[in-house]
Structure formats: C-alpha cells, structure tokens
Short mmCIF file of C-alpha atoms in Angstrom, two decimals:
data_model
loop_
_atom_site.label_atom_id
_atom_site.label_comp_id
_atom_site.label_asym_id
_atom_site.label_seq_id
_atom_site.Cartn_x
_atom_site.Cartn_y
_atom_site.Cartn_z
CA MET Z 378 21.50 -4.71 19.69
CA THR Z 379 17.96 -4.26 18.37
CA PRO Z 380 15.59 -2.84 20.97
CA PRO Z 381 12.32 -4.71 21.74
CA LEU Z 382 9.11 -3.58 20.12
CA ASP Z 383 7.54 -0.56 21.72
CA GLU Z 384 3.89 -0.51 22.81
CA ALA Z 385 2.48 0.71 19.47
CA GLU Z 386 4.61 -1.79 17.49
CA THR Z 387 3.55 -4.61 19.78
CA ALA Z 388 -0.12 -3.66 19.37
CA ARG Z 389 0.25 -3.73 15.58
CA TRP Z 390 2.05 -7.07 15.67
CA VAL Z 391 -0.63 -8.58 17.92
CA ALA Z 392 -3.41 -7.21 15.70
CA TRP Z 393 -1.71 -8.72 12.64
CA LYS Z 394 -1.37 -12.11 14.32
CA ARG Z 395 -4.94 -12.10 15.57
CA ALA Z 396 -6.30 -11.15 12.14
CA ASN Z 397 -4.12 -13.74 10.44
CA ASP Z 398 -5.19 -16.44 12.89
CA ALA Z 399 -8.88 -15.51 12.57
CA VAL Z 400 -8.80 -15.59 8.74
CA ASN Z 401 -6.88 -18.88 8.65
CA ALA Z 402 -9.20 -20.48 11.19
CA ALA Z 403 -12.32 -19.39 9.33
CA VAL Z 404 -10.98 -20.72 6.01
CA ALA Z 405 -9.81 -23.98 7.59
CA THR Z 406 -13.18 -24.54 9.25
CA ALA Z 407 -15.08 -23.80 6.05
CA ILE Z 408 -12.92 -26.17 3.98
CA GLY Z 409 -13.08 -28.93 6.60
CA ASP Z 410 -16.84 -28.65 7.15
CA ALA Z 411 -17.59 -28.73 3.41
CA SER Z 412 -15.20 -31.50 2.37
CA GLY Z 413 -13.31 -33.08 5.23
CA LEU Z 414 -10.08 -31.70 3.79
CA SER Z 415 -7.39 -29.94 5.76
CA VAL Z 416 -5.93 -26.66 4.48
CA ALA Z 417 -2.82 -28.61 3.46
CA ASP Z 418 -4.93 -31.19 1.55
CA PHE Z 419 -6.76 -28.33 -0.23
CA SER Z 420 -3.45 -26.66 -1.12
CA VAL Z 421 -2.02 -29.88 -2.58
CA LEU Z 422 -5.14 -30.77 -4.54
CA SER Z 423 -5.58 -27.21 -5.85
CA ARG Z 424 -2.01 -27.00 -7.13
CA VAL Z 425 -2.04 -30.40 -8.80
CA VAL Z 426 -5.38 -29.79 -10.51
CA GLU Z 427 -4.89 -26.18 -11.54
CA HIS Z 428 -1.23 -26.32 -12.52
CA GLY Z 429 -0.79 -29.92 -13.53
CA GLY Z 430 -4.17 -30.90 -14.90
CA GLY Z 431 -4.56 -33.49 -12.12
CA ARG Z 432 -1.03 -34.88 -12.38
CA MET Z 433 2.27 -33.30 -11.37
CA ALA Z 434 5.90 -34.13 -10.57
CA GLN Z 435 6.25 -34.41 -6.80
CA GLN Z 436 9.33 -32.14 -6.80
CA GLU Z 437 7.46 -29.45 -8.75
CA LEU Z 438 4.60 -29.62 -6.28
CA GLY Z 439 6.99 -29.29 -3.33
CA ASP Z 440 8.68 -26.28 -4.97
CA MET Z 441 5.32 -24.68 -5.64
CA LEU Z 442 4.14 -25.16 -2.05
CA GLY Z 443 7.52 -24.27 -0.57
CA TRP Z 444 7.51 -27.51 1.41
CA GLN Z 445 10.53 -29.63 2.27
CA ARG Z 446 10.68 -33.03 0.61
CA ALA Z 447 10.07 -35.01 3.82
CA ARG Z 448 7.01 -32.95 4.74
CA LEU Z 449 5.54 -33.35 1.29
CA SER Z 450 6.24 -37.08 1.19
CA ARG Z 451 4.61 -37.66 4.58
CA HIS Z 452 1.59 -35.59 3.69
CA LEU Z 453 1.11 -37.26 0.33
CA GLY Z 454 1.34 -40.62 2.05
CA ARG Z 455 -1.52 -39.65 4.37
CA MET Z 456 -3.52 -38.33 1.45
CA ALA Z 457 -2.94 -41.54 -0.50
CA GLU Z 458 -4.14 -43.61 2.49
CA ARG Z 459 -7.36 -41.58 2.41
CA GLY Z 460 -7.72 -42.10 -1.34
CA LEU Z 461 -7.26 -38.45 -2.32
CA VAL Z 462 -4.11 -38.96 -4.42
CA ASP Z 463 -2.09 -41.73 -5.95
CA ARG Z 464 1.64 -41.63 -6.56
CA ASP Z 465 3.46 -43.19 -9.49
CA THR Z 466 6.70 -42.86 -11.39
CA ASP Z 467 6.99 -41.30 -14.85
CA ALA Z 468 9.23 -42.44 -17.75
CA ASP Z 469 12.12 -40.39 -16.31
CA ARG Z 470 11.71 -42.18 -12.95
CA ARG Z 471 10.41 -39.07 -11.20
CA ARG Z 472 7.71 -39.41 -8.57
CA ARG Z 473 4.37 -38.01 -9.73
CA VAL Z 474 1.22 -37.11 -7.82
CA VAL Z 475 -2.12 -37.95 -9.40
CA VAL Z 476 -5.43 -36.65 -8.01
CA THR Z 477 -8.01 -39.43 -7.70
CA GLU Z 478 -11.74 -39.09 -8.39
CA SER Z 479 -12.28 -38.91 -4.63
CA GLY Z 480 -9.70 -36.14 -4.38
CA LEU Z 481 -11.39 -34.23 -7.18
CA ARG Z 482 -14.82 -34.59 -5.56
CA SER Z 483 -13.42 -33.32 -2.27
CA LEU Z 484 -11.76 -30.37 -3.97
CA ARG Z 485 -14.99 -29.48 -5.78
CA ALA Z 486 -16.87 -29.59 -2.48
CA ALA Z 487 -14.27 -27.38 -0.76
CA ARG Z 488 -13.90 -24.67 -3.38
CA PRO Z 489 -17.21 -22.84 -2.85
CA ALA Z 490 -16.72 -22.92 0.96
CA HIS Z 491 -13.15 -21.62 0.56
CA ALA Z 492 -14.29 -18.80 -1.74
CA ASP Z 493 -17.13 -17.84 0.60
CA ALA Z 494 -14.89 -17.78 3.67
CA VAL Z 495 -12.18 -15.74 1.98
CA ARG Z 496 -14.73 -13.23 0.70
CA ARG Z 497 -16.54 -13.04 4.04
CA VAL Z 498 -13.65 -12.79 6.51
CA LEU Z 499 -10.90 -11.20 4.39
CA LEU Z 500 -12.06 -9.46 1.21
CA ALA Z 501 -15.31 -7.82 2.37
CA PRO Z 502 -13.77 -6.22 5.47
CA THR Z 503 -10.88 -4.84 3.39
CA SER Z 504 -12.95 -3.50 0.52
CA SER Z 505 -12.93 0.21 1.17
CA PRO Z 506 -11.47 3.28 -0.53
CA ARG Z 507 -8.15 2.37 1.15
CA GLY Z 508 -8.41 -1.34 0.30
CA ASP Z 509 -6.23 -1.07 -2.78
CA GLU Z 510 -3.50 0.52 -0.64
CA PHE Z 511 -3.81 -2.31 1.88
CA TRP Z 512 -3.46 -5.01 -0.79
CA ALA Z 513 -0.56 -3.23 -2.51
CA THR Z 514 1.25 -3.16 0.84
CA LEU Z 515 0.66 -6.88 1.36
CA VAL Z 516 1.97 -7.71 -2.08
CA ARG Z 517 5.10 -5.61 -1.43
CA LEU Z 518 5.63 -7.44 1.88
CA ALA Z 519 5.19 -10.81 0.31
CA ASP Z 520 7.52 -9.99 -2.62
CA ARG Z 521 10.21 -8.64 -0.31
CA GLU Z 522 10.05 -11.22 2.45
CA ASP Z 523 9.36 -14.49 0.59
CA PRO Z 524 12.72 -16.30 0.62
CA ARG Z 525 11.58 -18.54 -2.23
CA GLY Z 526 11.01 -15.53 -4.51
CA GLY Z 527 7.91 -14.59 -6.44
CA GLY Z 528 5.93 -13.40 -3.45
CA ALA Z 529 2.17 -13.37 -3.82
CA GLU Z 530 2.22 -14.56 -7.40
CA ARG Z 531 3.36 -18.06 -6.38
CA GLY Z 532 2.34 -20.44 -3.70
CA ASP Z 533 -0.86 -19.74 -1.77
CA GLY Z 534 -1.86 -16.78 -3.89
CA ASP Z 535 -3.51 -18.98 -6.52
CA ARG Z 536 -6.74 -20.30 -5.00
CA GLY Z 537 -4.90 -21.97 -2.18
CA PRO Z 538 -5.92 -21.19 1.31
#
C-alpha cells in the first residue's frame, strides 16, 4: 500500500494547489470583467477562431479541448443562447460550431485582459534565472501525465486560459 504524503510532500502539494487556484482565479476574473465570458467560453472561442478560422467541426473542438461530447454540447447550447456561437451541419452531416460577430467581439475584448493576467500572475513571478528550468519541468509533467497525449502543445497551451 502507498503511504500517505509526508509533511514536506503535503506542503508542496498544497502550495501547488494554492498557486494553481490563484492563477486560474485571476485569469477567470480578468476575462469575465473584460468581456463577460467564462474561462470555458474563452477556451471554445479561442480554439474555433485560431484553429478553425471561426468555424470548426464540433467533434474536432471537443477533441482539442479534451471535453466529453455531452459537456461540449451543453456548453455550446448555452453559448448559442447567448449569441456567441451558432451550430450548423456541414455537407457530411457533421455538427459544426461557428463563432458569431458577438462571440468575436467578446473574444477580442477578453484577449488583452487574458494576456495581462497571465503575464502578471504567472509569467512575471516565474521569470528568473531558474524560470527556464521551472517551465521545462511543467512541460515534462504535462507531456507525461496528459492522458490525451501531446501535453502542453495541445489544449490550453495555445492562448487558452
């Protein structure tokens, strides 16, 4: 049987969780205050615009985000009700997500706030002579532990929150 974490391990785990929570909260607040978008909205809009030119197959988007089909469908439904996206069917009868003008305006409003928050609460505090080592370690963790494969080079690593 695996023993519980010792005191030093627990302290590191708690520090990691607190830092992660603080960064995520700051980014979420910045995005929300600037645009009214949630982090999930921002992730969806960012992927569809950056990787699909404003239009993308729903399954491809789900794969990119690592979301289950039901979660994605529910979230897209809520976004459609708010006028951020439309959904249609392509010639092959696949569901597609299309970013609306309103969605594009919201994304444009959120991007500077997102960038500022990431720089302020994550990048600036980790830019030191040992910063490269820190980031290399995070990439190794992401590559090793991401069950979807691809680690930091997929998913939230590309301008998503």
